[in-house]
Amino acid sequence: MATEHLSPLDLAFWRIESAAHPMHLGALAVFEAAPQAAPGPGPGPDAGSDPGPDPGTGPGPDPAVRAAALLAARCSTVPGLRRRIHDVLLPFGAAAWSSDADFDPARHVFLVRTPDPEAAAGPLMARPLDRGRPPWEAHVLAGPDPCSFAVLFKFHHALADGLGALALAAMLFDEGPPARGPARPSPAAQPAAGAALRSLPGMLAARVQDVGQALEIGASVARAGLPLGVPAAMTAVPARTGTRAVAGLALDLDDVNRIRKVAGGTVNDVLIALVAGALRRWLLGRGDPAPEGAGPRALIPVSRRRPGGAAKYGNRLSGYLLRLPLAEPDPLLRLDRVRLGMDRNKEAGPARGAGAVALLADHVHPLGHRLGGPLVAQAARMLFDILVTSVPLPGFTFSLGGSRVREVYPLAPLARGHSLAVAVSTYKGTVHYGLVADAAAVPDLAALAEALRAELDELVREVS
């Protein structure tokens, strides 16, 4: 069987990780517990033990325990969740996937009793995944309310991007509409010698084109590399890193669409403008100086997966770089500037510009990723100032053992030197913002979440 090496971008995510800056993304799913027919023994508290019959079909006194047992039972059947990463001799610096022969659900699915599931998510997001095991975890967070519980999913960025992680997580939920799971790439067939010679001119032309693209992206990064107008609150010095705070906010999608219809642009333009306005409100509310200059550089990841195509493991990402107009006091003008900036990015395309820096990973030898990973991690602060990413969710309702998912808050990794990362998704007519922050640099993360709500309210008033 052919060795399946990590792609250059997956390898980059694997190599830049450090203990203080784990490179996993996540999602906090809040469940509305299914009603129980009658008390019963249910599965034991050890989520990794043999659950016997499907735990989602029988009665049980504790929905969180049932959910943990069900996740443990199902994860063993998902091949993508049994894969681990290991170094290889050739090519030098590369890494490959292999199946974990000692896979144990108890090492990946955990039941946590906590008075505050959202507060518990921060320390859990700060803890790196075990690099010797398949790089994912699921923490069932059982709070004091017996009618609800939450599950924090963690997937290493080398394993999947946002869409890939969604496909993996979907395999653990109850059966929904048919969905294509991640497909393992097949080793490419080797062309015959004559065919290889005939294709040589095209290969050389493509190589020249790739080099030209890399130089163009590099030049764009250099031009956009000056951190102008970045508030001090949006940076984190190394001494403050290693702790995490998490906050979630749910907003009405109808309000977002009302703004879009009047002001123009896309839903995503409005969601990004809300972040810009909330950052301005938050900074002024804490007594910081009024924002000036061009504003912080937001990295907006863009999926390169084909619509309708089968999902695959790993990452298929590029990105846009956008200055957030924090210095603009008028909310509608802020939205207009965001829309114009995104229009320029879309016109150039996701394969050009400073936001396409992820594509440069393809031009680095595996040994370069291994030796240069720490340096690249330290350079993240020079490339962008805040991550604002969107994870689209399907329209149907997720459930686990009959308990329905009520809210889904996506959570992004926090790069070195950054104090804040923002992820957003829409689910069942609601916009869910997931905020991840350096807990020392941003002790008032809840105030930023409320600033998002206030910004939406003001924009609604402006267009009404």
CSV table of C-alpha atoms in Angstrom, one decimal:
chain,number,residue,atom,x,y,z
A,1,MET,CA,0.0,0.0,0.0
A,2,ALA,CA,1.4,3.4,-1.0
A,3,THR,CA,2.4,5.8,1.8
A,4,GLU,CA,0.1,8.7,2.1
A,5,HIS,CA,2.2,11.8,2.9
A,6,LEU,CA,0.8,14.9,4.4
A,7,SER,CA,0.2,17.6,1.9
A,8,PRO,CA,2.6,20.7,2.1
A,9,LEU,CA,-0.1,22.8,3.8
A,10,ASP,CA,-1.1,20.0,6.2
A,11,LEU,CA,2.6,19.5,7.0
A,12,ALA,CA,3.0,23.3,7.7
A,13,PHE,CA,0.1,23.3,10.2
A,14,TRP,CA,1.7,20.2,11.9
A,15,ARG,CA,5.1,21.8,12.1
A,16,ILE,CA,4.2,25.3,13.4
A,17,GLU,CA,2.4,24.0,16.4
A,18,SER,CA,3.9,24.6,19.9
A,19,ALA,CA,2.7,23.9,23.4
A,20,ALA,CA,1.6,27.5,23.9
A,21,HIS,CA,0.0,27.7,20.4
A,22,PRO,CA,-1.8,24.5,19.6
A,23,MET,CA,-3.0,24.3,16.0
A,24,HIS,CA,-6.4,22.7,16.4
A,25,LEU,CA,-9.8,24.1,15.4
A,26,GLY,CA,-12.9,23.3,17.2
A,27,ALA,CA,-16.7,23.6,17.6
A,28,LEU,CA,-18.8,23.9,20.7
A,29,ALA,CA,-22.2,22.3,20.0
A,30,VAL,CA,-25.0,22.9,22.5
A,31,PHE,CA,-27.6,20.2,22.7
A,32,GLU,CA,-31.2,20.2,23.8
A,33,ALA,CA,-31.5,16.8,25.6
A,34,ALA,CA,-33.9,14.3,24.3
A,35,PRO,CA,-36.7,13.4,26.7
A,36,GLN,CA,-36.2,10.0,28.4
A,37,ALA,CA,-38.9,7.4,28.5
A,38,ALA,CA,-38.0,6.1,31.9
A,39,PRO,CA,-34.9,5.9,34.2
A,40,GLY,CA,-32.6,3.0,33.3
A,41,PRO,CA,-29.1,1.9,33.9
A,42,GLY,CA,-27.7,3.5,30.8
A,43,PRO,CA,-24.0,3.3,29.9
A,44,GLY,CA,-21.4,3.6,32.5
A,45,PRO,CA,-19.4,6.8,33.2
A,46,ASP,CA,-16.4,5.5,31.3
A,47,ALA,CA,-17.0,6.9,27.8
A,48,GLY,CA,-14.4,4.6,26.3
A,49,SER,CA,-15.9,1.4,27.7
A,50,ASP,CA,-18.0,-1.0,25.6
A,51,PRO,CA,-21.4,0.6,25.4
A,52,GLY,CA,-23.1,-2.6,24.4
A,53,PRO,CA,-26.2,-1.9,22.2
A,54,ASP,CA,-26.5,1.5,20.5
A,55,PRO,CA,-26.6,3.9,23.5
A,56,GLY,CA,-28.8,6.3,21.4
A,57,THR,CA,-31.8,3.9,21.4
A,58,GLY,CA,-32.4,3.0,25.0
A,59,PRO,CA,-33.6,4.9,28.0
A,60,GLY,CA,-31.1,6.4,30.4
A,61,PRO,CA,-31.0,8.9,33.3
A,62,ASP,CA,-28.2,11.1,32.0
A,63,PRO,CA,-28.2,12.4,28.4
A,64,ALA,CA,-24.6,13.6,28.7
A,65,VAL,CA,-23.4,10.1,29.7
A,66,ARG,CA,-25.5,8.6,26.8
A,67,ALA,CA,-23.9,11.1,24.4
A,68,ALA,CA,-20.4,10.3,25.5
A,69,ALA,CA,-21.0,6.5,25.1
A,70,LEU,CA,-22.5,7.0,21.7
A,71,LEU,CA,-19.6,9.1,20.5
A,72,ALA,CA,-17.2,6.5,21.8
A,73,ALA,CA,-19.1,3.7,20.0
A,74,ARG,CA,-19.3,5.5,16.7
A,75,CYS,CA,-15.8,7.0,16.4
A,76,SER,CA,-14.2,3.6,16.0
A,77,THR,CA,-16.2,3.1,12.8
A,78,VAL,CA,-14.9,6.3,11.1
A,79,PRO,CA,-11.6,5.6,9.4
A,80,GLY,CA,-10.5,9.3,9.3
A,81,LEU,CA,-10.7,9.4,13.1
A,82,ARG,CA,-8.3,6.4,13.5
A,83,ARG,CA,-5.4,8.0,11.5
A,84,ARG,CA,-2.3,9.3,13.2
A,85,ILE,CA,0.7,11.2,12.0
A,86,HIS,CA,4.2,9.9,12.0
A,87,ASP,CA,7.6,11.1,10.7
A,88,VAL,CA,9.1,9.3,7.7
A,89,LEU,CA,12.7,9.0,6.6
A,90,LEU,CA,12.1,10.0,3.0
A,91,PRO,CA,11.6,12.6,1.8
A,92,PHE,CA,13.6,14.3,4.6
A,93,GLY,CA,11.3,16.3,7.0
A,94,ALA,CA,8.1,14.7,5.7
A,95,ALA,CA,5.3,13.1,7.7
A,96,ALA,CA,2.7,10.5,6.7
A,97,TRP,CA,-0.6,9.1,7.8
A,98,SER,CA,-1.1,5.6,9.3
A,99,SER,CA,-3.9,3.8,11.0
A,100,ASP,CA,-3.6,3.6,14.8
A,101,ALA,CA,-3.5,-0.1,15.6
A,102,ASP,CA,-4.0,0.7,19.3
A,103,PHE,CA,-6.9,3.1,18.8
A,104,ASP,CA,-8.9,3.5,22.0
A,105,PRO,CA,-12.0,5.7,22.2
A,106,ALA,CA,-11.3,6.4,25.9
A,107,ARG,CA,-8.3,8.5,24.8
A,108,HIS,CA,-10.4,10.7,22.6
A,109,VAL,CA,-13.9,11.0,24.1
A,110,PHE,CA,-14.2,12.5,27.6
A,111,LEU,CA,-17.1,13.3,29.9
A,112,VAL,CA,-16.6,16.5,31.9
A,113,ARG,CA,-18.8,17.6,34.8
A,114,THR,CA,-18.7,21.4,34.9
A,115,PRO,CA,-20.9,24.2,36.3
A,116,ASP,CA,-20.2,26.3,33.2
A,117,PRO,CA,-19.6,24.5,29.9
A,118,GLU,CA,-18.6,27.7,28.0
A,119,ALA,CA,-16.0,28.6,30.6
A,120,ALA,CA,-14.6,25.0,30.6
A,121,ALA,CA,-14.1,25.2,26.8
A,122,GLY,CA,-11.3,27.8,27.2
A,123,PRO,CA,-8.9,25.6,29.2
A,124,LEU,CA,-9.7,22.7,26.9
A,125,MET,CA,-8.9,24.7,23.8
A,126,ALA,CA,-5.6,25.7,25.4
A,127,ARG,CA,-4.5,22.1,25.8
A,128,PRO,CA,-2.7,20.6,22.8
A,129,LEU,CA,-3.7,17.3,21.3
A,130,ASP,CA,-1.6,14.3,21.9
A,131,ARG,CA,0.6,14.2,18.8
A,132,GLY,CA,1.2,10.5,19.2
A,133,ARG,CA,-2.4,9.6,18.7
A,134,PRO,CA,-5.1,10.5,16.0
A,135,PRO,CA,-5.2,14.3,16.5
A,136,TRP,CA,-8.8,14.9,17.6
A,137,GLU,CA,-10.9,14.9,20.8
A,138,ALA,CA,-14.5,15.2,21.8
A,139,HIS,CA,-15.4,16.5,25.3
A,140,VAL,CA,-18.9,16.1,26.5
A,141,LEU,CA,-19.6,19.0,28.9
A,142,ALA,CA,-22.3,18.1,31.4
A,143,GLY,CA,-23.6,21.2,33.2
A,144,PRO,CA,-26.0,21.7,36.0
A,145,ASP,CA,-29.1,21.8,33.7
A,146,PRO,CA,-30.2,18.2,33.0
A,147,CYS,CA,-32.1,19.4,29.9
A,148,SER,CA,-29.0,20.4,28.0
A,149,PHE,CA,-25.3,19.6,27.6
A,150,ALA,CA,-22.5,20.6,25.2
A,151,VAL,CA,-19.8,18.8,23.2
A,152,LEU,CA,-16.5,20.5,22.4
A,153,PHE,CA,-15.0,18.9,19.3
A,154,LYS,CA,-11.2,19.5,18.6
A,155,PHE,CA,-9.6,18.6,15.3
A,156,HIS,CA,-6.0,19.3,14.5
A,157,HIS,CA,-5.7,21.6,11.5
A,158,ALA,CA,-3.4,19.1,9.8
A,159,LEU,CA,-6.3,16.6,9.9
A,160,ALA,CA,-8.9,18.9,8.4
A,161,ASP,CA,-9.9,22.4,7.6
A,162,GLY,CA,-13.3,23.7,8.7
A,163,LEU,CA,-15.3,21.8,6.0
A,164,GLY,CA,-13.3,18.6,6.5
A,165,ALA,CA,-13.8,18.7,10.2
A,166,LEU,CA,-17.5,19.2,9.7
A,167,ALA,CA,-17.6,16.1,7.5
A,168,LEU,CA,-15.8,14.1,10.1
A,169,ALA,CA,-18.0,15.3,13.0
A,170,ALA,CA,-21.1,14.7,10.9
A,171,MET,CA,-20.3,10.9,10.8
A,172,LEU,CA,-20.6,10.9,14.6
A,173,PHE,CA,-24.1,12.3,14.7
A,174,ASP,CA,-27.4,10.6,14.1
A,175,GLU,CA,-28.2,9.7,10.5
A,176,GLY,CA,-29.2,12.7,8.4
A,177,PRO,CA,-29.5,13.5,4.7
A,178,PRO,CA,-26.9,11.5,2.6
A,179,ALA,CA,-23.5,13.2,2.8
A,180,ARG,CA,-20.2,12.3,1.2
A,181,GLY,CA,-17.5,11.7,3.8
A,182,PRO,CA,-13.9,12.5,3.3
A,183,ALA,CA,-12.4,10.3,0.6
A,184,ARG,CA,-8.9,9.0,0.8
A,185,PRO,CA,-6.8,10.1,-2.2
A,186,SER,CA,-5.8,7.3,-4.5
A,187,PRO,CA,-2.1,7.0,-5.5
A,188,ALA,CA,-1.7,8.5,-8.9
A,189,ALA,CA,-1.0,6.2,-11.8
A,190,GLN,CA,2.5,6.5,-13.2
A,191,PRO,CA,2.5,7.7,-16.8
A,192,ALA,CA,4.3,5.7,-19.5
A,193,ALA,CA,7.7,7.0,-20.6
A,194,GLY,CA,6.3,8.4,-23.9
A,195,ALA,CA,3.4,10.1,-22.3
A,196,ALA,CA,5.8,11.7,-19.7
A,197,LEU,CA,8.0,13.1,-22.5
A,198,ARG,CA,5.0,14.5,-24.4
A,199,SER,CA,3.7,16.1,-21.2
A,200,LEU,CA,7.1,17.6,-20.3
A,201,PRO,CA,6.5,21.1,-22.0
A,202,GLY,CA,3.3,21.4,-20.2
A,203,MET,CA,4.9,20.4,-16.9
A,204,LEU,CA,7.6,23.0,-17.3
A,205,ALA,CA,5.1,25.7,-18.2
A,206,ALA,CA,3.1,24.8,-15.1
A,207,ARG,CA,6.2,25.0,-13.0
A,208,VAL,CA,7.1,28.4,-14.3
A,209,GLN,CA,3.6,29.5,-13.7
A,210,ASP,CA,3.8,28.2,-10.1
A,211,VAL,CA,7.0,30.1,-9.5
A,212,GLY,CA,5.5,33.2,-10.9
A,213,GLN,CA,2.5,32.8,-8.6
A,214,ALA,CA,4.7,32.4,-5.6
A,215,LEU,CA,6.7,35.5,-6.4
A,216,GLU,CA,3.5,37.5,-6.9
A,217,ILE,CA,2.1,36.3,-3.5
A,218,GLY,CA,5.4,37.0,-1.8
A,219,ALA,CA,5.4,40.6,-3.2
A,220,SER,CA,1.9,41.1,-2.1
A,221,VAL,CA,2.8,39.9,1.4
A,222,ALA,CA,5.7,42.4,1.5
A,223,ARG,CA,3.4,45.3,0.4
A,224,ALA,CA,0.7,44.4,3.0
A,225,GLY,CA,3.2,43.6,5.7
A,226,LEU,CA,3.2,46.9,7.6
A,227,PRO,CA,1.0,46.5,10.7
A,228,LEU,CA,-0.6,50.0,10.5
A,229,GLY,CA,-3.4,50.9,12.8
A,230,VAL,CA,-3.3,47.8,14.9
A,231,PRO,CA,-4.5,48.4,18.5
A,232,ALA,CA,-2.3,47.1,21.3
A,233,ALA,CA,-5.2,45.1,22.6
A,234,MET,CA,-5.2,42.9,19.5
A,235,THR,CA,-1.6,41.7,20.1
A,236,ALA,CA,-0.4,39.2,22.7
A,237,VAL,CA,3.2,39.2,23.9
A,238,PRO,CA,4.8,35.8,24.3
A,239,ALA,CA,4.8,36.0,28.1
A,240,ARG,CA,1.0,36.1,28.1
A,241,THR,CA,0.3,33.2,25.8
A,242,GLY,CA,-0.8,29.7,26.7
A,243,THR,CA,-4.2,30.5,28.2
A,244,ARG,CA,-7.5,30.6,26.3
A,245,ALA,CA,-10.9,32.2,26.8
A,246,VAL,CA,-13.9,31.3,24.7
A,247,ALA,CA,-17.1,33.2,24.2
A,248,GLY,CA,-20.1,32.6,22.0
A,249,LEU,CA,-22.9,34.8,20.7
A,250,ALA,CA,-26.0,34.0,18.7
A,251,LEU,CA,-27.6,36.6,16.4
A,252,ASP,CA,-30.7,36.5,14.3
A,253,LEU,CA,-29.9,35.8,10.6
A,254,ASP,CA,-33.0,37.7,9.5
A,255,ASP,CA,-31.5,40.9,11.0
A,256,VAL,CA,-28.3,40.3,9.0
A,257,ASN,CA,-30.3,39.7,5.8
A,258,ARG,CA,-32.3,42.9,6.4
A,259,ILE,CA,-29.0,44.9,6.5
A,260,ARG,CA,-27.7,43.2,3.4
A,261,LYS,CA,-30.8,43.9,1.4
A,262,VAL,CA,-30.7,47.6,2.2
A,263,ALA,CA,-26.9,48.3,2.3
A,264,GLY,CA,-25.8,45.8,-0.4
A,265,GLY,CA,-23.1,43.3,-0.4
A,266,THR,CA,-23.2,39.7,0.8
A,267,VAL,CA,-24.1,38.1,4.1
A,268,ASN,CA,-20.4,37.5,4.7
A,269,ASP,CA,-19.7,41.2,4.1
A,270,VAL,CA,-22.1,42.1,6.8
A,271,LEU,CA,-20.7,39.5,9.2
A,272,ILE,CA,-17.2,40.9,8.7
A,273,ALA,CA,-18.4,44.5,9.1
A,274,LEU,CA,-20.0,43.5,12.4
A,275,VAL,CA,-16.6,42.3,13.6
A,276,ALA,CA,-15.0,45.6,12.6
A,277,GLY,CA,-17.7,47.6,14.4
A,278,ALA,CA,-17.6,45.4,17.5
A,279,LEU,CA,-13.8,45.8,17.7
A,280,ARG,CA,-14.2,49.6,17.6
A,281,ARG,CA,-16.9,49.6,20.2
A,282,TRP,CA,-14.9,47.2,22.5
A,283,LEU,CA,-11.8,49.3,22.3
A,284,LEU,CA,-13.5,52.5,23.0
A,285,GLY,CA,-15.5,50.9,25.8
A,286,ARG,CA,-12.3,49.8,27.6
A,287,GLY,CA,-10.9,53.4,27.4
A,288,ASP,CA,-8.4,52.7,24.6
A,289,PRO,CA,-7.5,55.5,22.2
A,290,ALA,CA,-9.8,55.9,19.2
A,291,PRO,CA,-8.6,53.6,16.3
A,292,GLU,CA,-6.5,55.3,13.7
A,293,GLY,CA,-4.8,54.4,10.4
A,294,ALA,CA,-5.6,51.7,7.9
A,295,GLY,CA,-6.7,49.2,10.5
A,296,PRO,CA,-5.8,45.7,11.4
A,297,ARG,CA,-5.3,43.1,8.7
A,298,ALA,CA,-7.9,40.4,8.8
A,299,LEU,CA,-7.1,37.0,7.2
A,300,ILE,CA,-10.3,35.6,5.6
A,301,PRO,CA,-9.8,31.9,4.7
A,302,VAL,CA,-11.3,30.8,1.4
A,303,SER,CA,-12.0,27.1,0.7
A,304,ARG,CA,-10.6,25.8,-2.6
A,305,ARG,CA,-12.8,22.7,-2.5
A,306,ARG,CA,-15.1,22.3,-5.5
A,307,PRO,CA,-18.8,22.8,-4.8
A,308,GLY,CA,-20.6,19.5,-4.6
A,309,GLY,CA,-17.3,17.5,-4.7
A,310,ALA,CA,-16.5,14.8,-2.3
A,311,ALA,CA,-14.8,16.1,0.9
A,312,LYS,CA,-11.3,15.1,1.5
A,313,TYR,CA,-9.1,15.0,4.6
A,314,GLY,CA,-6.6,17.8,5.0
A,315,ASN,CA,-6.7,21.4,3.9
A,316,ARG,CA,-7.8,23.0,0.7
A,317,LEU,CA,-7.4,26.6,1.6
A,318,SER,CA,-6.4,30.0,0.3
A,319,GLY,CA,-7.4,33.4,1.7
A,320,TYR,CA,-8.1,37.1,1.4
A,321,LEU,CA,-6.4,39.8,3.3
A,322,LEU,CA,-8.7,42.7,4.3
A,323,ARG,CA,-8.1,45.9,6.3
A,324,LEU,CA,-10.8,46.3,8.9
A,325,PRO,CA,-11.8,50.0,8.9
A,326,LEU,CA,-11.9,50.5,12.7
A,327,ALA,CA,-11.2,54.2,12.3
A,328,GLU,CA,-14.5,54.8,10.5
A,329,PRO,CA,-17.1,55.9,13.0
A,330,ASP,CA,-20.1,55.5,10.7
A,331,PRO,CA,-21.4,51.8,10.7
A,332,LEU,CA,-22.8,52.0,7.1
A,333,LEU,CA,-19.6,53.4,5.8
A,334,ARG,CA,-17.7,50.7,7.6
A,335,LEU,CA,-19.8,48.1,5.9
A,336,ASP,CA,-19.3,49.8,2.5
A,337,ARG,CA,-15.5,49.7,2.9
A,338,VAL,CA,-15.6,46.1,3.9
A,339,ARG,CA,-17.8,45.3,0.8
A,340,LEU,CA,-15.5,47.2,-1.5
A,341,GLY,CA,-12.4,45.5,0.0
A,342,MET,CA,-13.9,42.1,-0.4
A,343,ASP,CA,-15.0,42.9,-4.0
A,344,ARG,CA,-11.4,43.7,-4.8
A,345,ASN,CA,-10.3,40.5,-3.3
A,346,LYS,CA,-12.8,38.4,-5.2
A,347,GLU,CA,-11.9,40.2,-8.5
A,348,ALA,CA,-8.2,39.2,-8.0
A,349,GLY,CA,-9.2,35.7,-6.9
A,350,PRO,CA,-8.1,33.4,-4.0
A,351,ALA,CA,-4.9,32.4,-5.8
A,352,ARG,CA,-3.4,35.9,-5.7
A,353,GLY,CA,-2.7,38.6,-3.1
A,354,ALA,CA,-1.3,38.6,0.4
A,355,GLY,CA,-4.1,36.5,1.7
A,356,ALA,CA,-3.1,33.6,-0.5
A,357,VAL,CA,0.0,33.0,1.7
A,358,ALA,CA,-1.2,29.4,2.5
A,359,LEU,CA,-0.4,28.5,-1.2
A,360,LEU,CA,3.3,29.2,-0.6
A,361,ALA,CA,3.4,26.0,1.5
A,362,ASP,CA,3.3,24.1,-1.8
A,363,HIS,CA,6.7,25.6,-2.8
A,364,VAL,CA,8.5,24.5,0.4
A,365,HIS,CA,10.4,21.2,0.7
A,366,PRO,CA,9.3,19.1,3.7
A,367,LEU,CA,12.6,19.7,5.4
A,368,GLY,CA,12.0,23.4,5.1
A,369,HIS,CA,8.7,22.9,7.0
A,370,ARG,CA,10.4,20.9,9.7
A,371,LEU,CA,13.3,23.3,10.2
A,372,GLY,CA,11.4,26.5,9.6
A,373,GLY,CA,8.1,25.7,11.3
A,374,PRO,CA,9.0,27.6,14.5
A,375,LEU,CA,10.1,30.6,12.5
A,376,VAL,CA,7.0,30.6,10.4
A,377,ALA,CA,4.9,30.4,13.6
A,378,GLN,CA,6.7,33.5,15.0
A,379,ALA,CA,6.1,35.3,11.7
A,380,ALA,CA,2.3,35.0,11.8
A,381,ARG,CA,2.1,38.4,13.5
A,382,MET,CA,3.8,39.9,10.5
A,383,LEU,CA,1.4,38.3,8.0
A,384,PHE,CA,-2.0,39.3,9.6
A,385,ASP,CA,-3.5,40.6,12.8
A,386,ILE,CA,-6.7,38.7,13.3
A,387,LEU,CA,-8.4,35.7,11.8
A,388,VAL,CA,-12.0,36.0,10.7
A,389,THR,CA,-13.2,32.7,9.3
A,390,SER,CA,-16.6,31.4,8.2
A,391,VAL,CA,-17.7,27.8,8.4
A,392,PRO,CA,-20.9,27.0,6.4
A,393,LEU,CA,-23.2,24.4,8.0
A,394,PRO,CA,-25.8,22.4,6.2
A,395,GLY,CA,-29.5,23.2,6.5
A,396,PHE,CA,-30.6,20.1,8.4
A,397,THR,CA,-30.7,19.6,12.1
A,398,PHE,CA,-27.9,17.7,13.8
A,399,SER,CA,-28.7,15.3,16.6
A,400,LEU,CA,-27.0,12.8,18.8
A,401,GLY,CA,-28.9,10.0,20.4
A,402,GLY,CA,-32.1,12.0,19.7
A,403,SER,CA,-30.8,15.1,21.5
A,404,ARG,CA,-30.9,18.0,19.0
A,405,VAL,CA,-28.1,20.5,18.4
A,406,ARG,CA,-29.5,23.9,19.3
A,407,GLU,CA,-26.4,26.1,18.8
A,408,VAL,CA,-23.0,25.6,17.1
A,409,TYR,CA,-20.1,27.9,17.8
A,410,PRO,CA,-17.0,27.4,15.6
A,411,LEU,CA,-13.7,28.0,17.2
A,412,ALA,CA,-10.4,28.9,15.4
A,413,PRO,CA,-6.8,28.4,16.5
A,414,LEU,CA,-4.9,31.4,17.9
A,415,ALA,CA,-1.6,32.2,16.2
A,416,ARG,CA,1.5,33.3,18.0
A,417,GLY,CA,1.4,37.1,18.7
A,418,HIS,CA,-2.4,37.3,18.2
A,419,SER,CA,-4.9,37.9,21.0
A,420,LEU,CA,-8.1,37.1,19.2
A,421,ALA,CA,-9.6,34.8,16.5
A,422,VAL,CA,-13.2,35.0,15.3
A,423,ALA,CA,-15.1,32.2,13.6
A,424,VAL,CA,-18.7,32.4,12.5
A,425,SER,CA,-21.4,30.0,11.1
A,426,THR,CA,-25.1,30.0,10.4
A,427,TYR,CA,-27.3,27.3,11.7
A,428,LYS,CA,-31.1,27.0,11.8
A,429,GLY,CA,-31.7,30.7,11.0
A,430,THR,CA,-29.1,31.9,13.6
A,431,VAL,CA,-25.6,33.4,13.2
A,432,HIS,CA,-23.2,31.9,15.7
A,433,TYR,CA,-20.0,33.8,16.5
A,434,GLY,CA,-17.2,31.8,18.3
A,435,LEU,CA,-14.5,34.0,19.9
A,436,VAL,CA,-11.2,32.5,21.0
A,437,ALA,CA,-8.8,34.8,22.9
A,438,ASP,CA,-5.6,34.9,24.8
A,439,ALA,CA,-7.1,35.0,28.3
A,440,ALA,CA,-4.4,37.2,29.7
A,441,ALA,CA,-4.4,39.7,26.8
A,442,VAL,CA,-8.3,39.8,26.6
A,443,PRO,CA,-9.7,39.4,30.1
A,444,ASP,CA,-13.0,41.0,28.9
A,445,LEU,CA,-13.9,38.8,26.1
A,446,ALA,CA,-17.6,38.8,27.1
A,447,ALA,CA,-17.6,42.6,26.5
A,448,LEU,CA,-16.5,42.0,22.9
A,449,ALA,CA,-19.3,39.5,22.4
A,450,GLU,CA,-21.8,42.1,23.6
A,451,ALA,CA,-20.3,44.7,21.3
A,452,LEU,CA,-21.2,42.4,18.4
A,453,ARG,CA,-24.8,42.4,19.5
A,454,ALA,CA,-24.8,46.2,19.9
A,455,GLU,CA,-23.2,46.7,16.5
A,456,LEU,CA,-26.0,44.5,14.9
A,457,ASP,CA,-28.7,46.5,16.7
A,458,GLU,CA,-27.2,49.8,15.4
A,459,LEU,CA,-27.0,48.6,11.8
A,460,VAL,CA,-30.6,47.4,12.0
A,461,ARG,CA,-31.6,50.9,13.2
A,462,GLU,CA,-29.6,52.5,10.4
A,463,VAL,CA,-31.4,50.6,7.6
A,464,SER,CA,-34.9,50.7,9.2
